[in-house]
mmCIF file of C-alpha atoms in Angstrom:
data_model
loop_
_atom_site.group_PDB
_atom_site.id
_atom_site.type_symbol
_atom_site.label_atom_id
_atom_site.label_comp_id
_atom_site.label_asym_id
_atom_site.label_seq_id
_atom_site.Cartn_x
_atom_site.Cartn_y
_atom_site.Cartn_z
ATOM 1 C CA UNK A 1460 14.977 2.023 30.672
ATOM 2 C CA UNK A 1461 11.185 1.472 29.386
ATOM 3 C CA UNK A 1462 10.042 4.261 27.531
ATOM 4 C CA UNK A 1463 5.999 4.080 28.338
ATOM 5 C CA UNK A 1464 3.564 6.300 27.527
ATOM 6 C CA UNK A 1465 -0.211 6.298 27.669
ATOM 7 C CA UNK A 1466 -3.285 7.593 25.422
ATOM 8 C CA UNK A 1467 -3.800 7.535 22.061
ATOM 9 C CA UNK A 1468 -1.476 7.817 20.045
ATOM 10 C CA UNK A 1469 -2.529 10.725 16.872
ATOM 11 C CA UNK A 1470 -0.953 8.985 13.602
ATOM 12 C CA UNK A 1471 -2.368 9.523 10.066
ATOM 13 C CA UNK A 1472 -4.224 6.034 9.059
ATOM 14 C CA UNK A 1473 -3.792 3.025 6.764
ATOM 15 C CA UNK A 1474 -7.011 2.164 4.719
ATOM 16 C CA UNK A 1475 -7.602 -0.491 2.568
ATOM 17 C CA UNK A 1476 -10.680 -0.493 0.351
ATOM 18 C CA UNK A 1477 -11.625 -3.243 -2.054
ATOM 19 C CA UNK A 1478 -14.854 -4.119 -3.816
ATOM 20 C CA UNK A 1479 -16.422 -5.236 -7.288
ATOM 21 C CA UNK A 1480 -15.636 -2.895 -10.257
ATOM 22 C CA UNK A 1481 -17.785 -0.329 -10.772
ATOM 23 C CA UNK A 1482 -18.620 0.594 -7.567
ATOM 24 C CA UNK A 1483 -16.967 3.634 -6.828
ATOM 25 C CA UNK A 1484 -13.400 2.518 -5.387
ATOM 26 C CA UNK A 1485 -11.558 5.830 -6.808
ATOM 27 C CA UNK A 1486 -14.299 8.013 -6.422
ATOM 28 C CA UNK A 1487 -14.024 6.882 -2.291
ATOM 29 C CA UNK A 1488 -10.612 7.517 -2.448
ATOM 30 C CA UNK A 1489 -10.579 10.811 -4.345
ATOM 31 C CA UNK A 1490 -12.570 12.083 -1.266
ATOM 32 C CA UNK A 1491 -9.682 11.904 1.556
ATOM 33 C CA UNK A 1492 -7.705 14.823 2.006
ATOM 34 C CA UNK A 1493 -5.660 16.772 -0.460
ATOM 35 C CA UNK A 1494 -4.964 12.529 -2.373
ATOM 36 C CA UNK A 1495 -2.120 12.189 -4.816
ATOM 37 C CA UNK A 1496 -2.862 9.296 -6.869
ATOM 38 C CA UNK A 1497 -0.523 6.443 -8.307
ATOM 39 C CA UNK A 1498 -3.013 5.780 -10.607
ATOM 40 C CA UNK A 1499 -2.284 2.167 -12.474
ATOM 41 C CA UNK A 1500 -5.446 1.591 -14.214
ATOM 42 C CA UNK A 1501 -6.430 5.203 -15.742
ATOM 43 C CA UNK A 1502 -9.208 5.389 -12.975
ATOM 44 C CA UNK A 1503 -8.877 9.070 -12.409
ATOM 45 C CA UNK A 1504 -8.867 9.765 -15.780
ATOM 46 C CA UNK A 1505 -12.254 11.744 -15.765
ATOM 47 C CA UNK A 1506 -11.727 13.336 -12.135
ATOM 48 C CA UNK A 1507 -10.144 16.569 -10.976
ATOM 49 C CA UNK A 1508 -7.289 15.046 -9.437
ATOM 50 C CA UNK A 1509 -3.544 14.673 -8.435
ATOM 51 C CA UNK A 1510 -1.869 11.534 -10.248
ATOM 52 C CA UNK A 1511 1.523 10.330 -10.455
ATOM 53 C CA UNK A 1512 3.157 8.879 -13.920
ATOM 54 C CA UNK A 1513 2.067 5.318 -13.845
ATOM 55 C CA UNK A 1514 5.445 3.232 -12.721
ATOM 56 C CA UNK A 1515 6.554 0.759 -15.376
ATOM 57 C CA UNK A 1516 8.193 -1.736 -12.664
ATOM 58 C CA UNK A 1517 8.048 -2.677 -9.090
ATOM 59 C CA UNK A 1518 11.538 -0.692 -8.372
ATOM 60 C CA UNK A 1519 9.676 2.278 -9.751
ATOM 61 C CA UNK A 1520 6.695 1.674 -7.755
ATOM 62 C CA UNK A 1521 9.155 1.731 -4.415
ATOM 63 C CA UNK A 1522 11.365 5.074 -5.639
ATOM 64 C CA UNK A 1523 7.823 7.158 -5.818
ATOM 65 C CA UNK A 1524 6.639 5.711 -2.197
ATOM 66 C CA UNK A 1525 9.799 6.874 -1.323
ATOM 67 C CA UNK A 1526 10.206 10.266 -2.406
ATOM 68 C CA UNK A 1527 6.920 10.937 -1.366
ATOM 69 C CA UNK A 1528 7.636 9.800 2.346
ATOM 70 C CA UNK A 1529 10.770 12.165 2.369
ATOM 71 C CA UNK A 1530 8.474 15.092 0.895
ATOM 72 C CA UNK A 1531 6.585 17.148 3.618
ATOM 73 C CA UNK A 1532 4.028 18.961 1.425
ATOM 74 C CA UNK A 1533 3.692 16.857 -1.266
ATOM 75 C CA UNK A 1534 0.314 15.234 -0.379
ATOM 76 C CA UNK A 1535 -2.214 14.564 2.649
ATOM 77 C CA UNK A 1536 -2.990 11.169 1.511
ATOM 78 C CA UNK A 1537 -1.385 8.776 -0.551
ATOM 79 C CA UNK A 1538 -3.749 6.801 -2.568
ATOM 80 C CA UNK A 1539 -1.994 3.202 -4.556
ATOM 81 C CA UNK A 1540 -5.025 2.417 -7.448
ATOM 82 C CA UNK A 1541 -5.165 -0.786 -7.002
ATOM 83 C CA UNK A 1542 -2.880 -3.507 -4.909
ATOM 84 C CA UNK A 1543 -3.528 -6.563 -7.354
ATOM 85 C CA UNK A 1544 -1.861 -4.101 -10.218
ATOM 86 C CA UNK A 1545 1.364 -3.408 -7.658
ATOM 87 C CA UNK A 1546 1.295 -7.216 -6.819
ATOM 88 C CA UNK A 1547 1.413 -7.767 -10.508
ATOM 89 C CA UNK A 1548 4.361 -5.505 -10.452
ATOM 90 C CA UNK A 1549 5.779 -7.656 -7.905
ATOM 91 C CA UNK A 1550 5.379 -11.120 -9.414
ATOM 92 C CA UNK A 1551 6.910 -9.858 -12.535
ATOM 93 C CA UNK A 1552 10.128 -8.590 -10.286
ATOM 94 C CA UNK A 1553 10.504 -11.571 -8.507
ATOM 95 C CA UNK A 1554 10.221 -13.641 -12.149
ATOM 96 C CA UNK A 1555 12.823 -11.649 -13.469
ATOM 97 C CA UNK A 1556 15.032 -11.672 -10.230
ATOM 98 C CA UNK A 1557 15.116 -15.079 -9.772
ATOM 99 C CA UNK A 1558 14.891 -15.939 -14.088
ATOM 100 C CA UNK A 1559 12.024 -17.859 -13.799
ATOM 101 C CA UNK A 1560 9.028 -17.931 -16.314
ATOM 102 C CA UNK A 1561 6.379 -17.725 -14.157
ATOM 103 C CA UNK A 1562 5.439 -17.394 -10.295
ATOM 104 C CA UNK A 1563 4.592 -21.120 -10.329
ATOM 105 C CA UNK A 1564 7.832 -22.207 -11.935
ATOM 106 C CA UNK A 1565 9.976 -22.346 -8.756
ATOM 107 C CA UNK A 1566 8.324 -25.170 -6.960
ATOM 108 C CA UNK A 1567 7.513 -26.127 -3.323
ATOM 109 C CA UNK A 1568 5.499 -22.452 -3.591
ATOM 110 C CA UNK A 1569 8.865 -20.842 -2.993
ATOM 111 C CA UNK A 1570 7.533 -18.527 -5.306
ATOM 112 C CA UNK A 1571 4.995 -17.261 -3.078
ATOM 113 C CA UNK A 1572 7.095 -16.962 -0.164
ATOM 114 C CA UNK A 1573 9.642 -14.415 -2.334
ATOM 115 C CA UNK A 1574 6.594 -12.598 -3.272
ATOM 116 C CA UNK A 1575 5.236 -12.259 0.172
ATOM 117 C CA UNK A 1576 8.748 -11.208 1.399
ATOM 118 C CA UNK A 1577 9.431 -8.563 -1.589
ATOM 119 C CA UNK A 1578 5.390 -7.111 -1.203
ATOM 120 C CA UNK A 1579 6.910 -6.641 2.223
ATOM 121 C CA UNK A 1580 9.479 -3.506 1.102
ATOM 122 C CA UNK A 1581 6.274 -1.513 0.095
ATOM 123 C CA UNK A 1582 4.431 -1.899 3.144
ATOM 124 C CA UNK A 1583 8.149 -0.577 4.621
ATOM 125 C CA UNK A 1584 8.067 2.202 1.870
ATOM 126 C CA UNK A 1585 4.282 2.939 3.281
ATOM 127 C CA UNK A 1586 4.968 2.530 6.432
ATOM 128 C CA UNK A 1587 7.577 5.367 5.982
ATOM 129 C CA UNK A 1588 4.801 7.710 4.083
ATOM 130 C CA UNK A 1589 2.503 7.421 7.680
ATOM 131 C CA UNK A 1590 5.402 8.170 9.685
ATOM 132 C CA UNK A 1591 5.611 11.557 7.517
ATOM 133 C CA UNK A 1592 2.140 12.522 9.104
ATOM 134 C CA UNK A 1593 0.759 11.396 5.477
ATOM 135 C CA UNK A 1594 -2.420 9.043 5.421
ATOM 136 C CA UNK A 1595 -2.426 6.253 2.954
ATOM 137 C CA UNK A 1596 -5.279 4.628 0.973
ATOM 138 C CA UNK A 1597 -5.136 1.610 -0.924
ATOM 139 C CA UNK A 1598 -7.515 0.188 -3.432
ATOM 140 C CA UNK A 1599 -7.774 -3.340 -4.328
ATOM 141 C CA UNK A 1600 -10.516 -5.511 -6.630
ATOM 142 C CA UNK A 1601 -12.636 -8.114 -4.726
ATOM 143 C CA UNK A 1602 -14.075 -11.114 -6.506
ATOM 144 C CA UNK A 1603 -16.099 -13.888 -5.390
ATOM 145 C CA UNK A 1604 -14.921 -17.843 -4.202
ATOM 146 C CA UNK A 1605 -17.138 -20.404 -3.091
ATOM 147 C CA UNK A 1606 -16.094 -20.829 0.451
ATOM 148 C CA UNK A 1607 -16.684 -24.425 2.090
ATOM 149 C CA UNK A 1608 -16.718 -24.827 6.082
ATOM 150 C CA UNK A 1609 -15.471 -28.157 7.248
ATOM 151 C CA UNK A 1610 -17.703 -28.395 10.394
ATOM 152 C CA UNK A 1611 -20.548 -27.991 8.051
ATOM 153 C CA UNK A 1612 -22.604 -29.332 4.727
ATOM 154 C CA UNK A 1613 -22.676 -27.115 1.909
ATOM 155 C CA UNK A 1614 -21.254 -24.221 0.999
ATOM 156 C CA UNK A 1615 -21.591 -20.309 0.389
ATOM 157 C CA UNK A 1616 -19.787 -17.796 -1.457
ATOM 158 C CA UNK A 1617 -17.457 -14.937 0.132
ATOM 159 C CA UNK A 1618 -16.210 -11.862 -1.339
ATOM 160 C CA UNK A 1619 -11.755 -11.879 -0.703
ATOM 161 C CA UNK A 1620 -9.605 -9.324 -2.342
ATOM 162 C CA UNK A 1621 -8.489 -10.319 -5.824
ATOM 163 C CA UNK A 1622 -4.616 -10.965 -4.629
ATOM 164 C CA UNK A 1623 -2.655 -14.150 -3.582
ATOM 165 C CA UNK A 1624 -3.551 -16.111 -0.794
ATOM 166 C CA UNK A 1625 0.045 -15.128 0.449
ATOM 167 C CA UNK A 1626 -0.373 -11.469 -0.023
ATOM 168 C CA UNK A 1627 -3.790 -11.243 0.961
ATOM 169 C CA UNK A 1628 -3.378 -11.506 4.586
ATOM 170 C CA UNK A 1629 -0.628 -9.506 4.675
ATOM 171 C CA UNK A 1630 -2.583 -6.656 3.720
ATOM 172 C CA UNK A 1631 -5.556 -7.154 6.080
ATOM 173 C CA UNK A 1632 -3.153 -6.979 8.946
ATOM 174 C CA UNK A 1633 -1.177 -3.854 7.500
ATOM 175 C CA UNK A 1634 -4.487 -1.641 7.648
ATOM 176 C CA UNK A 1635 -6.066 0.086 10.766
ATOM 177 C CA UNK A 1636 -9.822 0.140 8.416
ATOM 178 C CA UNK A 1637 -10.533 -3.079 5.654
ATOM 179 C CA UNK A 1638 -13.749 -1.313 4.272
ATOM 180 C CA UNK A 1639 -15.629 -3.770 1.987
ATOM 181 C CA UNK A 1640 -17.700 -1.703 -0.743
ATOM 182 C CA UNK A 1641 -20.431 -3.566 -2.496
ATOM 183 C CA UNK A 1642 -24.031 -2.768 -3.956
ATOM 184 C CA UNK A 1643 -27.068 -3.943 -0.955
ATOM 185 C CA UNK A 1644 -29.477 -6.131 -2.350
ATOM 186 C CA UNK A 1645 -32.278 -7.858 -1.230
ATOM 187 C CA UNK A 1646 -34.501 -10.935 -2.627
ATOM 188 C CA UNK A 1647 -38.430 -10.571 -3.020
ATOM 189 C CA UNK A 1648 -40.998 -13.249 -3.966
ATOM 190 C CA UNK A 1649 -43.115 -11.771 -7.002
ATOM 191 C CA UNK A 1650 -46.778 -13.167 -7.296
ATOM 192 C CA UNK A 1651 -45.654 -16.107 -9.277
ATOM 193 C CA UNK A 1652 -43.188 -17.210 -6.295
ATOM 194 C CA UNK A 1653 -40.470 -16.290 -8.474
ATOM 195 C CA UNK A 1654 -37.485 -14.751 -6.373
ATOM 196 C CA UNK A 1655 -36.080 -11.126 -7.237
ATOM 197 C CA UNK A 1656 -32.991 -9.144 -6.079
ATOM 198 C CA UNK A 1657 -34.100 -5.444 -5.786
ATOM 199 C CA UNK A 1658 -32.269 -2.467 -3.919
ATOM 200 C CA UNK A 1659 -28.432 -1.973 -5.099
ATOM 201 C CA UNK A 1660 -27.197 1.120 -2.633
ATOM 202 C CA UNK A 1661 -24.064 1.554 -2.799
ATOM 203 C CA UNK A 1662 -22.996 0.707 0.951
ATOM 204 C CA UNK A 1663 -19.455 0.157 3.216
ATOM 205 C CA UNK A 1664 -18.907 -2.654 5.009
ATOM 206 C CA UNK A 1665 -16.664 -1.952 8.339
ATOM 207 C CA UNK A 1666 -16.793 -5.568 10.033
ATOM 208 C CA UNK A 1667 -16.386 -9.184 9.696
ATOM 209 C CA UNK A 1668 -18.685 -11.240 8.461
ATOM 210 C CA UNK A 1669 -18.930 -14.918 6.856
ATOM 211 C CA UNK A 1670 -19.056 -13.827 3.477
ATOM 212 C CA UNK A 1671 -16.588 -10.797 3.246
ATOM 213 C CA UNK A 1672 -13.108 -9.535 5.453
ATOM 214 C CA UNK A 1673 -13.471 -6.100 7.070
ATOM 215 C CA UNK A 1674 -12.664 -4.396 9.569
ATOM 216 C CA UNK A 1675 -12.041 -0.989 11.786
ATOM 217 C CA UNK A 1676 -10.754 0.017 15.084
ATOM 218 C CA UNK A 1677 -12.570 3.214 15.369
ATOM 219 C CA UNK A 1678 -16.002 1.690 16.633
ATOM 220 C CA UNK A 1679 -17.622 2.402 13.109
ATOM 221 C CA UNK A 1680 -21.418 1.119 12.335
ATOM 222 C CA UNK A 1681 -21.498 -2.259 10.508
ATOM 223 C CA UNK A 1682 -22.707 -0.309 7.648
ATOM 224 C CA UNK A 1683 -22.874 2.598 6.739
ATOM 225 C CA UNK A 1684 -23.689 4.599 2.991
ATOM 226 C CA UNK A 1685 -20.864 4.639 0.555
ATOM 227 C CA UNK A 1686 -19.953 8.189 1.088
ATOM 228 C CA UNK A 1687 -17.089 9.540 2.644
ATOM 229 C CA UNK A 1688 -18.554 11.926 4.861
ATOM 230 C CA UNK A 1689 -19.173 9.040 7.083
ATOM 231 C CA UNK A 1690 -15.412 8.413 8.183
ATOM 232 C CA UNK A 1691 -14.473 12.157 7.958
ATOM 233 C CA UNK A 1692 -14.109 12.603 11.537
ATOM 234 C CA UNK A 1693 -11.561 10.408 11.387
ATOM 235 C CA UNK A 1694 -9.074 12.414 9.491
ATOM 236 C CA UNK A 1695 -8.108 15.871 10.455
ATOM 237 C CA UNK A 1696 -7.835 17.511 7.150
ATOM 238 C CA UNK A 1697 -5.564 20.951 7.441
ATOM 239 C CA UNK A 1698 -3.307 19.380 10.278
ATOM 240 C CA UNK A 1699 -0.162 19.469 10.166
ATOM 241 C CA UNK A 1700 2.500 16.800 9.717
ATOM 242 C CA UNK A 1701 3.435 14.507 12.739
ATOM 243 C CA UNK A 1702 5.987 16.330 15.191
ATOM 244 C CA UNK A 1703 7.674 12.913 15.037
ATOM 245 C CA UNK A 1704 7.918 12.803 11.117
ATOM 246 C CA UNK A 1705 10.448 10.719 10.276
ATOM 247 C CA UNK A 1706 13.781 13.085 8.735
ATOM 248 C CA UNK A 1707 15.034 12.046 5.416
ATOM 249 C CA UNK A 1708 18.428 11.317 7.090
ATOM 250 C CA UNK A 1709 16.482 8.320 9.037
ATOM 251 C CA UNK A 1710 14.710 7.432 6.570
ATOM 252 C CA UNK A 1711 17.619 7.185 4.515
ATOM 253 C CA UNK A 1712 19.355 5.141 7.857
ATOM 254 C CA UNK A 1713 16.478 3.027 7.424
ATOM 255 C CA UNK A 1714 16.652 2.095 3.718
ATOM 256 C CA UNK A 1715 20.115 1.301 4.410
ATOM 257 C CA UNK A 1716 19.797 -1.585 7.471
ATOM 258 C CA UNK A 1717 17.115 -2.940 5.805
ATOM 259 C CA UNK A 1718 19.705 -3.414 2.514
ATOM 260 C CA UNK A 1719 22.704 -4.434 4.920
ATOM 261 C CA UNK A 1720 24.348 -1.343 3.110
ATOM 262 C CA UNK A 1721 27.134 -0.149 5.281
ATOM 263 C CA UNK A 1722 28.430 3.908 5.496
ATOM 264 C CA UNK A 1723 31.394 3.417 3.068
ATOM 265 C CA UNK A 1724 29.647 1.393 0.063
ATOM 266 C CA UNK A 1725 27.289 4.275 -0.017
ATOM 267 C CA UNK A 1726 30.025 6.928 0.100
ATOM 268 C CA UNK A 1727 31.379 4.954 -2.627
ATOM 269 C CA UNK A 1728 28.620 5.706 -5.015
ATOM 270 C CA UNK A 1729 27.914 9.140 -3.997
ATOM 271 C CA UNK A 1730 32.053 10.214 -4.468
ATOM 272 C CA UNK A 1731 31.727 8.343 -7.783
ATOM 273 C CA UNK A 1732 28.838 10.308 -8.702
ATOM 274 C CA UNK A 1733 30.774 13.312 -7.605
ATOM 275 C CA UNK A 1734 28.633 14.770 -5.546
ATOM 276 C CA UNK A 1735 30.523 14.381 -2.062
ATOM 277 C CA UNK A 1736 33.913 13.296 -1.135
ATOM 278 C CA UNK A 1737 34.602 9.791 -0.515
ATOM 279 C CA UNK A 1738 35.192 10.755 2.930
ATOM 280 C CA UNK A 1739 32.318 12.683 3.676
ATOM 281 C CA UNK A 1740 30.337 11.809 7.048
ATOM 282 C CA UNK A 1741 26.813 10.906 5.582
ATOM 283 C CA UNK A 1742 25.426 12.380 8.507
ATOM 284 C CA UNK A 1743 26.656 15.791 7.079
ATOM 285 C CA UNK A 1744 24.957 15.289 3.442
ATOM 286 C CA UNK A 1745 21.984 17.681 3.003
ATOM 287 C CA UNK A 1746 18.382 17.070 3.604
ATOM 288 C CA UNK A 1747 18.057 17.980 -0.437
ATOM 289 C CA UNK A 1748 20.057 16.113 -1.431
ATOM 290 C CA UNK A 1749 19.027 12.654 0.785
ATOM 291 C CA UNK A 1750 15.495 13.252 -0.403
ATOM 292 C CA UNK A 1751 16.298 14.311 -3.981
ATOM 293 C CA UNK A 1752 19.127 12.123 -5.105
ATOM 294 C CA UNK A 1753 19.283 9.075 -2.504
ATOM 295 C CA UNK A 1754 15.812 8.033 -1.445
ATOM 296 C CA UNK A 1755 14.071 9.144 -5.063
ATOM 297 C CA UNK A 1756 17.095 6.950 -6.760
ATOM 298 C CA UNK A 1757 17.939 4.441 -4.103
ATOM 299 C CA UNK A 1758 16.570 1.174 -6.063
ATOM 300 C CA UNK A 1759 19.079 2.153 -8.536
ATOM 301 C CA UNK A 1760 21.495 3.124 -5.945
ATOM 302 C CA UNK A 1761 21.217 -0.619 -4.296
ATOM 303 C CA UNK A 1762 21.921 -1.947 -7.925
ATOM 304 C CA UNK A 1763 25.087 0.207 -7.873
ATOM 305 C CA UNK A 1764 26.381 -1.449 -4.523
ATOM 306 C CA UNK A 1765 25.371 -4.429 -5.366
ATOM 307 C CA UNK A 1766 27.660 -4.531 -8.427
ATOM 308 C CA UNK A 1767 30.556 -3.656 -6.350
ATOM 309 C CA UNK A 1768 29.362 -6.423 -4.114
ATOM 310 C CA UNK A 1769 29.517 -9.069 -7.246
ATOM 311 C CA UNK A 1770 33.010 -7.251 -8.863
ATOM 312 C CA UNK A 1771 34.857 -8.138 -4.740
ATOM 313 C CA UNK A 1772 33.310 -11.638 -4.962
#
């Protein structure tokens, strides 16, 4: 039978906020509610706040996402500073995966396309961290390309996120807010005819327009001051986790369709780690110990299986 419902549905929110550096990115983000940072570039160094031990690799990256899905009190908001560092991560993965040199080195772009498919277990991982009743904020760099329309002469430059043209999107379409930070100028004509840029607020950009991506579904003003008082209402801070939070035993469930890992490999590797018989229902392993041992380790985990895999080949 369909399952419908109707109304709004009350789910913590995906942000994505990218502009120039300097203006303020972290400082946005340390604003949300109770943030734990996975700080890449040392930009909460001088702030007050919550940071995780910067990953060294991409499987590192996924493990903390992970394990901080499957904890309940851990944060309110889960802030990744910045995406073109984890997509860095990524390329570097995929190189090594695959033993090629660089990103370009597999030709006919198949490079790209394992890149957009691999960026796609963190946006599973994050997915998993909103299900948990957890918000999640993501930072990214923006820089500037001269941007040519083909029904028109001339051209104009646009601000894009500093990532891939295959990641890029990807991203845009992940979020529920693309908020576009930037400085607001305006040009003058001094007495000698001579033009000037004055102003330089600090300002948010919440929709579309020709020369940056944005965007919101909450009916925000076009633009607003870069402070975060002006999206607070939009995030209950002191509420409680979703009632639908995903368990760690689903999440777990989850991990393990999207590896085509059946019941018994994993059994395998938990017996051989000696933690639960061999014929142990996983259904019957504790919450404690799916959250502690299997979704914090479960990159290395898959690499276990895996081998096993490769040894029956």
């Amino acid at each position: 039978m369909l399952n419908i419902t109707k109304g709004k549905i009350d789910r913590a929110l995906k942000v994505v906020a990218y502009g120039s550096e300097g203006i303020g990115k972290t400082t946005f983000a340390a604003a949300f509610p109770e943030p734990l940072f996975i700080d890449t570039e040392g930009g909460t160094a001088h702030m007050d706040v919550r940071r995780i031990d910067k990953p060294q690799s991409w499987e590192e990256l996924l493990s903390i996402v992970n394990e901080v899905a499957a904890d309940p009190n851990v944060c309110k908001t889960l802030v990744l500073d910045t995406a073109d560092w984890a997509e860095a991560l990524c390329v570097t993965h995929v190189c090594q995966k695959y033993k090629q040199n660089s990103i370009e080195s597999f030709g006919y772009g198949k490079g790209y396309t394992y890149l957009a498919e691999e960026f796609g277990r963190l946006f599973s991982a994050l997915d998993a961290v909103i299900a948990s009743g957890k918000h999640v904020v993501i930072t990214a760099h923006a820089k500037m390309r001269k941007f040519e329309q083909p029904d028109e002469q001339g051209a104009y430059d646009r601000w894009e996120m500093k990532l891939s043209k295959q990641v890029a999107p990807l991203l845009k379409e992940w979020c529920d807010m693309l908020l576009f930070l930037n400085y607001k100028t305006y040009v003058v004509t001094t007495e000698t005819n001579a033009k000037k840029a004055q102003g330089g607020k600090r300002v948010i950009y919440t929709s579309h327009h020709p020369c940056w991506d944005a965007k919101n579904r909450h009916s925000l003003p076009e633009e607003m001051d870069l402070d975060f008082k002006n999206i607070a209402h939009l995030f209950k801070t002191g509420s409680e986790p979703a009632a639908d939070a995903v368990k760690p035993i689903d999440r777990l469930r989850s991990l393990m369709t999207e590896a085509n890992v059946t019941d018994a490999e994993l059994q395998k590797v938990v017996a051989d780690k000696g933690h639960y018989a061999a014929d142990a229902p996983i259904d019957t392993y504790s919450e404690k110990f799916i959250s502690g041992w299997l979704i914090k380790y479960w990159p290395q985990i898959l690499n276990l299986i895996n081998a096993g895999r490769t040894v029956l080949d």
